[in-house]
Short mmCIF file of C-alpha atoms and ligand atoms in Angstrom, two decimals:
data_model
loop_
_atom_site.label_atom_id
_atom_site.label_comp_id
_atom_site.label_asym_id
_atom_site.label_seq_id
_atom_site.Cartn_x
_atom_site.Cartn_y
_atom_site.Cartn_z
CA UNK A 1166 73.40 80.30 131.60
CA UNK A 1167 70.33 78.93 133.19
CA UNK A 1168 71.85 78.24 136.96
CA UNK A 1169 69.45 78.07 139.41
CA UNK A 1170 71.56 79.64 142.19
CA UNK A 1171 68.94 79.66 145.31
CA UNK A 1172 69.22 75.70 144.76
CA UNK A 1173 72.92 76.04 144.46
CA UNK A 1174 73.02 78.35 147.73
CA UNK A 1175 70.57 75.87 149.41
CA UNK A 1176 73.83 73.60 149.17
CA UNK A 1177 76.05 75.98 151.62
CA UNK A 1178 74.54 76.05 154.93
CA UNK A 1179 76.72 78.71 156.41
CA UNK A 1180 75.50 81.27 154.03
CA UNK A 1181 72.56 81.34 155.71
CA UNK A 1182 72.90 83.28 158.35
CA UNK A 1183 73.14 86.94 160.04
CA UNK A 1184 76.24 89.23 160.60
CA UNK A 1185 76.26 92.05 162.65
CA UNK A 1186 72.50 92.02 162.18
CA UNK A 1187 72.35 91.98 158.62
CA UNK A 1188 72.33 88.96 155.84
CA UNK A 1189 75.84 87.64 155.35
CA UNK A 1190 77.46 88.48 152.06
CA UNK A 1191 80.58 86.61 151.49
CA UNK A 1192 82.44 88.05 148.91
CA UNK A 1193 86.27 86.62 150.38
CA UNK A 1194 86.07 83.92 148.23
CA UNK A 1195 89.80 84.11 146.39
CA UNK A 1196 90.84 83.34 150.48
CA UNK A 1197 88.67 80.43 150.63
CA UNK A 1198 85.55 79.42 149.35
CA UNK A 1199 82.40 77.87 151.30
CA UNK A 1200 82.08 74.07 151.44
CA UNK A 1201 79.13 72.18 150.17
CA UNK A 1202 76.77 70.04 152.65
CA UNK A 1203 77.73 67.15 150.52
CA UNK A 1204 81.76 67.81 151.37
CA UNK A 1205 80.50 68.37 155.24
CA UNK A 1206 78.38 65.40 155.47
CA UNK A 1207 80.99 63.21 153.98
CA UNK A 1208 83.74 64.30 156.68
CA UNK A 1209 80.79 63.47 159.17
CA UNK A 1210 80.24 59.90 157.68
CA UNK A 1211 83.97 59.25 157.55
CA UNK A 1212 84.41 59.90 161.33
CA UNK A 1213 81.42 57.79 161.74
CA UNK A 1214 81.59 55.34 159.77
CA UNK A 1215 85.37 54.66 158.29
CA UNK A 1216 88.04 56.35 160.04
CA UNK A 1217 91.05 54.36 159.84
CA UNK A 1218 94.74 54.99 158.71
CA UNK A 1219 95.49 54.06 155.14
CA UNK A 1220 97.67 52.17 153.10
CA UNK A 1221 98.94 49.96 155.96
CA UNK A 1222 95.87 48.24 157.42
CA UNK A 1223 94.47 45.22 155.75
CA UNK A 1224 91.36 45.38 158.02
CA UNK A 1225 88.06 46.48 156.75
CA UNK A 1226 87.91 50.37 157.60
CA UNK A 1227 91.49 50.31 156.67
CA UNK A 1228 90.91 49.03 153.27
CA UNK A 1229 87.78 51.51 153.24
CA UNK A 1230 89.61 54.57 153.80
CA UNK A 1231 92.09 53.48 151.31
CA UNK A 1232 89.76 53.41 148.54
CA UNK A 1233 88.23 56.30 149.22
CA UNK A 1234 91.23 57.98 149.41
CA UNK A 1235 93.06 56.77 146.24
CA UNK A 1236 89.03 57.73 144.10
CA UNK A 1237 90.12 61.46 144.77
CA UNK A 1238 93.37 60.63 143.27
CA UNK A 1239 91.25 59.70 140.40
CA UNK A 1240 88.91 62.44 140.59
CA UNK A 1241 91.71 64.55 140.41
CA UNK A 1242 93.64 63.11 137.60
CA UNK A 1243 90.28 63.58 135.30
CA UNK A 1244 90.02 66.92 137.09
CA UNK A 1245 93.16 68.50 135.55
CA UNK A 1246 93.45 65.47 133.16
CA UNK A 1247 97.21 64.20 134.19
CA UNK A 1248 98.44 61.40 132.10
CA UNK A 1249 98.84 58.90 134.91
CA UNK A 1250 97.28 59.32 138.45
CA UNK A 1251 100.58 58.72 140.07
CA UNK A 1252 101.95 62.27 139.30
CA UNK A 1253 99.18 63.70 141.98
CA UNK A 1254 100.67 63.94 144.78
CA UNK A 1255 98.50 65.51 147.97
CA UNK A 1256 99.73 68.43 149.83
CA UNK A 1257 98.49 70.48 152.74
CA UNK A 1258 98.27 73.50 150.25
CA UNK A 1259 99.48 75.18 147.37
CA UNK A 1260 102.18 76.83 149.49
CA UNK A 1261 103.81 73.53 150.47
CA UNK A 1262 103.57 72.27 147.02
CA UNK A 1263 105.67 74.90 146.12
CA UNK A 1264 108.10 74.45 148.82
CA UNK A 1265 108.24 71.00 148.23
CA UNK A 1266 109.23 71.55 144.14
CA UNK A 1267 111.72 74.46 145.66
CA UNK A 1268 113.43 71.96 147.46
CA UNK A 1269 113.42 68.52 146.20
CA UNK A 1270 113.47 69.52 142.83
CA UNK A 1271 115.89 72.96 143.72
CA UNK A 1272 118.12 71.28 145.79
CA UNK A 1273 118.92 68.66 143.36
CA UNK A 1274 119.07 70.39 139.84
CA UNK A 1275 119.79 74.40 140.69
CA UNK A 1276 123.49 75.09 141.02
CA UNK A 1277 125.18 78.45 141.17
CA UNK A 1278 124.71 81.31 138.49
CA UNK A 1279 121.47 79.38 137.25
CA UNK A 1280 118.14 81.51 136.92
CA UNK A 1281 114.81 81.39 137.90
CA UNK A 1282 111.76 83.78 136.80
CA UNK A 1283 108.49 84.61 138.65
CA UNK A 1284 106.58 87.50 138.40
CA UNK A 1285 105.76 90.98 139.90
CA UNK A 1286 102.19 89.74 140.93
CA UNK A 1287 103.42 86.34 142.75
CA UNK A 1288 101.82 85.33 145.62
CA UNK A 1289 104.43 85.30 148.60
CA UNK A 1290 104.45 81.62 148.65
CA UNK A 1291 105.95 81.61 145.00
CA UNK A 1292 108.56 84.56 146.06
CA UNK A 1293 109.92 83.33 149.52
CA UNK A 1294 110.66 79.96 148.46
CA UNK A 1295 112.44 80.58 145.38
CA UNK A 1296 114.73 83.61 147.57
CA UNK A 1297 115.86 80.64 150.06
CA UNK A 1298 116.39 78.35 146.96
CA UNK A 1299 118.65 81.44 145.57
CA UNK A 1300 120.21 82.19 148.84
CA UNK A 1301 121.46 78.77 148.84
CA UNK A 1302 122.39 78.01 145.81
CA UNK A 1303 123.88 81.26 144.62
CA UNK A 1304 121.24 81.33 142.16
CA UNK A 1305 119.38 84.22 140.20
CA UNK A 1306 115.79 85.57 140.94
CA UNK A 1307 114.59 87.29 137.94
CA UNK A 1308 111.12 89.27 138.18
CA UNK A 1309 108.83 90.00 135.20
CA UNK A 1310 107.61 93.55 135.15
CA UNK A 1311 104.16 94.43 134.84
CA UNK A 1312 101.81 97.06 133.35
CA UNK A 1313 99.36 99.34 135.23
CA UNK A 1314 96.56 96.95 134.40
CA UNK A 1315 98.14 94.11 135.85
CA UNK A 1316 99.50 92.26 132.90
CA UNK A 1317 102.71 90.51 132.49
CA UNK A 1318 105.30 92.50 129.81
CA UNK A 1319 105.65 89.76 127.96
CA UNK A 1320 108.65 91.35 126.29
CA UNK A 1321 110.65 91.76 129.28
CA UNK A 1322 110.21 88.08 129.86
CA UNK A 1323 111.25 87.13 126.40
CA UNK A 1324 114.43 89.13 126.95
CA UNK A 1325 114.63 87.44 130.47
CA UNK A 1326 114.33 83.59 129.16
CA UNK A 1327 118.16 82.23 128.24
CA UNK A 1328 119.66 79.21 128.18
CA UNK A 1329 120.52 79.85 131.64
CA UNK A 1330 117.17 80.17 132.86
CA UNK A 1331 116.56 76.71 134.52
CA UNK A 1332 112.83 77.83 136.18
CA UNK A 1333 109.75 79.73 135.52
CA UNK A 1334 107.38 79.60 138.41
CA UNK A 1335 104.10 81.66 137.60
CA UNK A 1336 100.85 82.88 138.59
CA UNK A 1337 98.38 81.55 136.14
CA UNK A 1338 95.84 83.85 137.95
CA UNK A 1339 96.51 86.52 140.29
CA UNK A 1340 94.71 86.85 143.60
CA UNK A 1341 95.29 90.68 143.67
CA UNK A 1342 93.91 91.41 141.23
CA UNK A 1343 92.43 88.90 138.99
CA UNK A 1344 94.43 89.16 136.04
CA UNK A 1345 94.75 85.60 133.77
CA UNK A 1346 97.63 84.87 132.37
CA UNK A 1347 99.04 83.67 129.28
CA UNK A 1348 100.51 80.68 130.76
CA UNK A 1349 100.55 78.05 127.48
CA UNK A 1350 102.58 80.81 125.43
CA UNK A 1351 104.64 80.96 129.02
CA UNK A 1352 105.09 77.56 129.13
CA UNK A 1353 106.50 77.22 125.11
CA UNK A 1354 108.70 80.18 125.45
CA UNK A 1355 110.06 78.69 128.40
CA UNK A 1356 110.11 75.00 126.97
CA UNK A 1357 112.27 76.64 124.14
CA UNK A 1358 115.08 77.37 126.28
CA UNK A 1359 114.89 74.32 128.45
CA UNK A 1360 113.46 75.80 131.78
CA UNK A 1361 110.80 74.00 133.58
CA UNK A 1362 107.38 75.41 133.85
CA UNK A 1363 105.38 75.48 137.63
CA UNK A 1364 102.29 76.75 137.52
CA UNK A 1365 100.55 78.67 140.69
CA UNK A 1366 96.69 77.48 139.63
CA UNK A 1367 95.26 78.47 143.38
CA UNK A 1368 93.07 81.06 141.95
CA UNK A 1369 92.92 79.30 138.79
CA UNK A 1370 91.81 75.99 139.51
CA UNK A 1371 87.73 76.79 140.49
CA UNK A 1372 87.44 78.72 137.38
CA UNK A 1373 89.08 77.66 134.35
CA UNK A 1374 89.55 74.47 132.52
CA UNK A 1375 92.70 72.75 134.08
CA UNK A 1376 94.43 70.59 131.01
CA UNK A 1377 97.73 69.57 132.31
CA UNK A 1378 98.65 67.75 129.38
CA UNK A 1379 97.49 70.39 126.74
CA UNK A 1380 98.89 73.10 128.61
CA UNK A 1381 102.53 70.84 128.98
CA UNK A 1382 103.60 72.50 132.18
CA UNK A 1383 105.68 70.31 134.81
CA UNK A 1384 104.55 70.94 137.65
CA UNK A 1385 100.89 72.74 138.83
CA UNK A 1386 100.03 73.27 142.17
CA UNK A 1387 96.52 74.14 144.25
CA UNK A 1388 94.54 74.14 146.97
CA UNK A 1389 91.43 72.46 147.82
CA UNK A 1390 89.98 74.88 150.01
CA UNK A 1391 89.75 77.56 146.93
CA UNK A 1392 87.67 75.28 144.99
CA UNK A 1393 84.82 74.40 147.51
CA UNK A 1394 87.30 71.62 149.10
CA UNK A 1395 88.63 71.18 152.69
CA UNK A 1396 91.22 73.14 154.06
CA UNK A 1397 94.61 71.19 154.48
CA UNK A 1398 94.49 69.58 151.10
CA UNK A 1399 96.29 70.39 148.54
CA UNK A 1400 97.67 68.99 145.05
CA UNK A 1401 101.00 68.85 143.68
CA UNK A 1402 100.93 67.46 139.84
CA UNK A 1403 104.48 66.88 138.40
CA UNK A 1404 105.06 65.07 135.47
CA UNK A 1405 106.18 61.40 136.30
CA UNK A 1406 109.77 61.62 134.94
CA UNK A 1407 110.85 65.11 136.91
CA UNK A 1408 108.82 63.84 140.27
CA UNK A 1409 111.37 60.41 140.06
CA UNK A 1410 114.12 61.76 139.49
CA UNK A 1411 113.52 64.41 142.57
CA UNK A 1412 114.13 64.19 145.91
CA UNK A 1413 112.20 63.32 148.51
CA UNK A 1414 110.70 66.50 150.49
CA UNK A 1415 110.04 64.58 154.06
CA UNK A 1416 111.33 61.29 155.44
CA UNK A 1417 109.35 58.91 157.07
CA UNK A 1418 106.66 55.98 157.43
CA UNK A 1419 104.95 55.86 154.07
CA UNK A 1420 107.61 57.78 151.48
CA UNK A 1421 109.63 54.62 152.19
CA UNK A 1422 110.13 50.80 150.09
CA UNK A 1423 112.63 49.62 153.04
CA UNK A 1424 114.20 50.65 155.74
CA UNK A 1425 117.68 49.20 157.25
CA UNK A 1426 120.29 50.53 159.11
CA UNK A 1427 122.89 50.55 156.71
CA UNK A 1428 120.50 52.76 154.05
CA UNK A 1429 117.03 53.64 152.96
CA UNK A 1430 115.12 53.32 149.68
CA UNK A 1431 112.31 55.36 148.87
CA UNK A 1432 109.01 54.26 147.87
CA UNK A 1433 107.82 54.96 144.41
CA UNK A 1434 105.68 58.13 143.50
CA UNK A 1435 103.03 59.56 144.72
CA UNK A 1436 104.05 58.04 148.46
CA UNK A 1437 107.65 59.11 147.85
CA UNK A 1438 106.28 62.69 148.57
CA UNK A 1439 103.59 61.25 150.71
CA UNK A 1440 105.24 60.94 154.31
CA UNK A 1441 103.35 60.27 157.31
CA UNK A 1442 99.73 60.29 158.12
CA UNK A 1443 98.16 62.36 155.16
CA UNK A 1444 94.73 64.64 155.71
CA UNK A 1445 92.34 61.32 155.15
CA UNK A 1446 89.14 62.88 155.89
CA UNK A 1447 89.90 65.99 153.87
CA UNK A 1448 91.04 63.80 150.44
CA UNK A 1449 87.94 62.19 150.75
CA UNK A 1450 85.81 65.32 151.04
CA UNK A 1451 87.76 67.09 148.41
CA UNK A 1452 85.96 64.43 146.20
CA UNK A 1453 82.68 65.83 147.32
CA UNK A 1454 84.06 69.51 145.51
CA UNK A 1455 85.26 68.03 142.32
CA UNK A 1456 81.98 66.51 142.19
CA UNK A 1457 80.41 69.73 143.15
CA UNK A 1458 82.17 71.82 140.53
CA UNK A 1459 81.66 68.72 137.26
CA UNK A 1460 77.46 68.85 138.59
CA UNK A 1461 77.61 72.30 137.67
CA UNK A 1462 79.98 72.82 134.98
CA UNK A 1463 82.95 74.89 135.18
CA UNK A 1464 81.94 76.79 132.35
CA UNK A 1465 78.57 77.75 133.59
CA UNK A 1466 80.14 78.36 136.93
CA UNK A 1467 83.08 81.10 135.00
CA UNK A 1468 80.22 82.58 132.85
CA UNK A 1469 78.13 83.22 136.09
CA UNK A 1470 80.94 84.72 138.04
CA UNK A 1471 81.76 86.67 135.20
CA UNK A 1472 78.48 88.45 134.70
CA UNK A 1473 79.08 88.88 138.71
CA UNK A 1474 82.35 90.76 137.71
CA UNK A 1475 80.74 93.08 135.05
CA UNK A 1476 77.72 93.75 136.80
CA UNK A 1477 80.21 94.77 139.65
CA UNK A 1478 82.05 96.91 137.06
CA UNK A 1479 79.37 98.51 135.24
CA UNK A 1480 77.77 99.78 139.23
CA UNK A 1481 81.46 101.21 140.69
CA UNK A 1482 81.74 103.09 137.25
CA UNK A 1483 78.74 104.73 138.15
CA UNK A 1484 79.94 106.24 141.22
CA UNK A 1485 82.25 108.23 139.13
CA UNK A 1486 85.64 109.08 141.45
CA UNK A 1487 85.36 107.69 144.67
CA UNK A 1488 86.57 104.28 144.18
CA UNK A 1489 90.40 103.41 142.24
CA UNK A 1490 90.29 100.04 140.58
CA UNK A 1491 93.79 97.64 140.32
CA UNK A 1492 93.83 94.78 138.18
CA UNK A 1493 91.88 95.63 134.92
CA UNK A 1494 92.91 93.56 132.24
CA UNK A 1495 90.53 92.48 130.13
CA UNK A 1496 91.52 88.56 130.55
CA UNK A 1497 89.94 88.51 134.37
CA UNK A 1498 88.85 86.07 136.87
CA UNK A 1499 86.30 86.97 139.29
CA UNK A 1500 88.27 88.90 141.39
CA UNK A 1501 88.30 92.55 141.67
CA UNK A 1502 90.61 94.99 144.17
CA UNK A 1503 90.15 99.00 144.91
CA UNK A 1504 90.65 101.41 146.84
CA UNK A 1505 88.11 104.61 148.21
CA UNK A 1506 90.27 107.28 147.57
CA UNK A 1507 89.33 108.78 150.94
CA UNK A 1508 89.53 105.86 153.46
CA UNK A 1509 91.87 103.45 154.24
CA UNK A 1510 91.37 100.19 153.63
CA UNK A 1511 91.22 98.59 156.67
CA UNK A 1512 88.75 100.98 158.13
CA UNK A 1513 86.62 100.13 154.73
CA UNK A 1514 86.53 96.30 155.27
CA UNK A 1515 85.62 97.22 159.09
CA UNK A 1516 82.45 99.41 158.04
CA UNK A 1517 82.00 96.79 155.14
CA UNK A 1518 81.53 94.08 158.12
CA UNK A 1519 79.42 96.08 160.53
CA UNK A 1520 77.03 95.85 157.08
CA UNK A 1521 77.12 92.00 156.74
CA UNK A 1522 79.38 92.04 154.10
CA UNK A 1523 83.30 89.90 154.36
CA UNK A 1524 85.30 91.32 151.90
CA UNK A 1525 89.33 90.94 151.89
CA UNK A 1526 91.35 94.22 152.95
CA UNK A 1527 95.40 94.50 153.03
CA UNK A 1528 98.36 93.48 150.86
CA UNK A 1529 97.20 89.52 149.78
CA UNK A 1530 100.29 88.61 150.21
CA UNK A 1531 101.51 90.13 147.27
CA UNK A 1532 103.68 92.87 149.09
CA UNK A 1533 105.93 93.84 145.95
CA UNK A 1534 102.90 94.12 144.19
CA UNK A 1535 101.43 96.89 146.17
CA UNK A 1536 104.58 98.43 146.04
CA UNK A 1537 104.88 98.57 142.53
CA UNK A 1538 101.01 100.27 142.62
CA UNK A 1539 103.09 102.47 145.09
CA UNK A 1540 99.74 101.10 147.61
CA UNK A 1541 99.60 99.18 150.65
CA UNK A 1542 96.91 97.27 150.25
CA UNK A 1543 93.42 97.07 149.00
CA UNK A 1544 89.70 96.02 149.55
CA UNK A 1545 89.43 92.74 147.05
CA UNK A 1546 85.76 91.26 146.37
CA UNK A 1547 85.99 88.51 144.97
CA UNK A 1548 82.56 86.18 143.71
CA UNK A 1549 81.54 82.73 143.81
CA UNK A 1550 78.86 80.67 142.13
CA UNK A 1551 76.28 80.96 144.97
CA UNK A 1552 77.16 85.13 144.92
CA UNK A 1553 74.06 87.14 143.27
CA UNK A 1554 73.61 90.21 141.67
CA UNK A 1555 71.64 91.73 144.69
CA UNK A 1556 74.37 90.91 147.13
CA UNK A 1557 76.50 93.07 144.65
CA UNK A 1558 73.58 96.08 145.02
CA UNK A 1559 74.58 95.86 148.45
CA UNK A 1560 78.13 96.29 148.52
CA UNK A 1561 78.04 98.80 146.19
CA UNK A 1562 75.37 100.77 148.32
CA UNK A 1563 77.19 100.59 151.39
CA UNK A 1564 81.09 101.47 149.39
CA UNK A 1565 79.01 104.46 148.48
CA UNK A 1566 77.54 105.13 151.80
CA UNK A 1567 80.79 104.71 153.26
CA UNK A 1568 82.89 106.76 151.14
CA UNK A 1569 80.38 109.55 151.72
CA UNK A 1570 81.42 109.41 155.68
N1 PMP B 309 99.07 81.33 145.41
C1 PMP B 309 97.96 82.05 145.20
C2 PMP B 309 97.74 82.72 143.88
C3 PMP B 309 97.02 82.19 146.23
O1 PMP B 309 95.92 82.91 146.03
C4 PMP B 309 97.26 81.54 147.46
C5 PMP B 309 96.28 81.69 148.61
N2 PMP B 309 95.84 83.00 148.81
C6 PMP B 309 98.41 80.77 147.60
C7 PMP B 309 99.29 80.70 146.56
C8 PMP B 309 98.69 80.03 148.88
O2 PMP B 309 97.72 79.05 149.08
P1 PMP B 309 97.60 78.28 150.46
O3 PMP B 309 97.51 79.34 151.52
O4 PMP B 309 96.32 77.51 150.33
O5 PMP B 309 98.79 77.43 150.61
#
């Protein structure tokens, strides 16, 4: 494995620092991960040095801006390895990437009686979406089951898939509780019958390897700010063929080739889902995390947070029956929830703070999920590269200490 990880915390200035009197542990990472000084120092320099609206300037910081802009394109497009670059398509977030395939892609193509499958462990920005879509269109929501380790009943799915079924839209890993899952067989099954495959990769994207064309799936969506990027960035990839022949999502300045009175034509993709003044500092910046993530390697980075995960494991086992685990397939991310089976959760992540330590308590926004645990919510910790084993020691000291209370 070989990381040096004091040099790679050296690189994230705001883990250095105190809370509540005590060294801050950040283990809320599957929220949103820390930024690099190399991501905050380019924002700085762009400010400084470049700022200037894109696309439509022939000026000098105009044409600046542009280019940096369009290299994260490119960065991207090697990132998850699309085809062509024009199928990325920048977002504010993995939530309106999947609004924006809900509705230009929904309103277009879904009629009534047609079906669409997610999953018990969706996030509820690939639930709430696909409802309206529904609602709409007189269309079917179908849910896949899942198991009481957190995996997908494949089965049920298979049963599910028809020539009616005109959508998946899943999780490829789940930010309740980890779980990875088997989204290429998802994707062929689903192929077979003539749906079209979206892919939630939010939690997926910072640790495994992101193949868009191996893994064949229309559209994949995430956010920058879970992968070391900016907040307010996100990244839509569609293949080119399904992304021209939807909708736009918003109308505007950019999305557009000409405007007259008597009718509108659209500009061609990515600006066609493009409209307005994009996030210009962030794009740039989010180049600054790609570049972060390929220095290190994203299979040194999984292995790491792995060993985070099982060192984790191997400590709560030891304190025998005060803490309930959720999410414990064996095909993980680096993401772990519980419960102490004396304390509610909320009052947990409370003590957990007055220690130092940010941990995520509540539902994740995966409401039917706790509901089919029968919980309301949970304490998640969930690791990073720059996390260490000692930080672990400590959280696992103070959940005993704590549950002792
Ligand atoms: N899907 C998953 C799996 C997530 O973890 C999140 C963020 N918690 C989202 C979607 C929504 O992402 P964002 O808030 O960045 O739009």
């Amino acid at each position: 494995m070989n990381l040096n990880i004091e040099e790679i915390r050296n690189q994230f200035p705001i883990l250095n620092q105190s809370v509540n009197g005590k060294p801050l542990i950040y283990f809320d990472n599957a929220a949103t991960t820390q930024k690099p000084i190399s991501l905050i120092n380019a924002i700085k320099k762009y400010y400084e040095n470049d700022n200037s609206n894109i696309h439509r300037g022939i000026h000098t910081l105009a044409e600046r801006a542009t280019n940096a802009f369009e290299e994260t394109r490119k960065s991207v497009q090697q990132f998850v390895n699309s085809k062509e670059v024009e199928e990325i398509i920048f977002t504010k977030g993995t939530t309106e990437g999947i609004n924006l395939v809900a509705y230009s892609y929904g309103e277009k193509f879904i009629q009534a009686g047609d079906e669409i499958i997610i999953s018990t462990m969706e996030h509820h920005s690939n639930i709430v979406p696909w409802q309206i879509l529904c609602e709409k269109k007189a269309a079917i929501l179908k849910v896949i089951p899942i198991n009481e380790e957190g995996e997908l009943l494949m089965d049920e799915f298979e049963k599910m898939l028809s020539s009616k079924t005109k959508i998946v839209s899943l999780v490829w890993a789940s930010n309740a509780l980890g779980t990875i899952n088997p989204i290429k067989e998802i994707i062929e099954k689903s192929h077979a019958f003539g749906a079209k495959v979206l892919i939630d990769a939010a939690q997926a994207v910072s640790h495994l390897d992101v193949d868009v064309q191996d893994l064949n799936c229309d559209f994949l969506i995430f956010s920058a700010h879970k992968m070391y990027g900016p907040t307010g960035v996100g990244i839509l990839y569609g293949k080119r063929e399904l992304l021209e022949s939807m909708l736009p999502y918003q109308s505007g300045g950019e999305m557009i080739k000409e405007v007259r009175f008597e009718g509108t034509t659209y500009n061609d993709i990515p600006y066609k889902f493009e409209a307005g003044t994009p996030n210009i500092a962030d794009v740039i910046a989010l180049n600054h995390a790609i570049e972060f993530i390929n220095g290190i390697s994203k299979s040194k980075i999984r292995d790491y947070e792995n060993s985070l995960l099982d060192y984790f494991l191997q400590l709560i086992c030891e304190t025998n029956d005060t803490i309930k685990l959720y999410g414990t397939s064996k095909k993980k991310v680096a993401i772990q929830s519980f419960v102490l089976k004396n304390m509610h959760h909320f009052d947990a992540g409370m003590m957990l703070d007055a220690n130092g330590i940010a941990v995520r308590t509540g539902h994740h926004c995966t409401q039917p999920l706790m509901s089919r645990f029968g919980i309301e919510g949970t304490i998640r910790a969930s690791f990073a590269v720059y996390n260490t084993k000692k930080e672990i020691d400590v959280l696992v000291e103070s959940l005993i200490k704590i549950s002792k209370k």
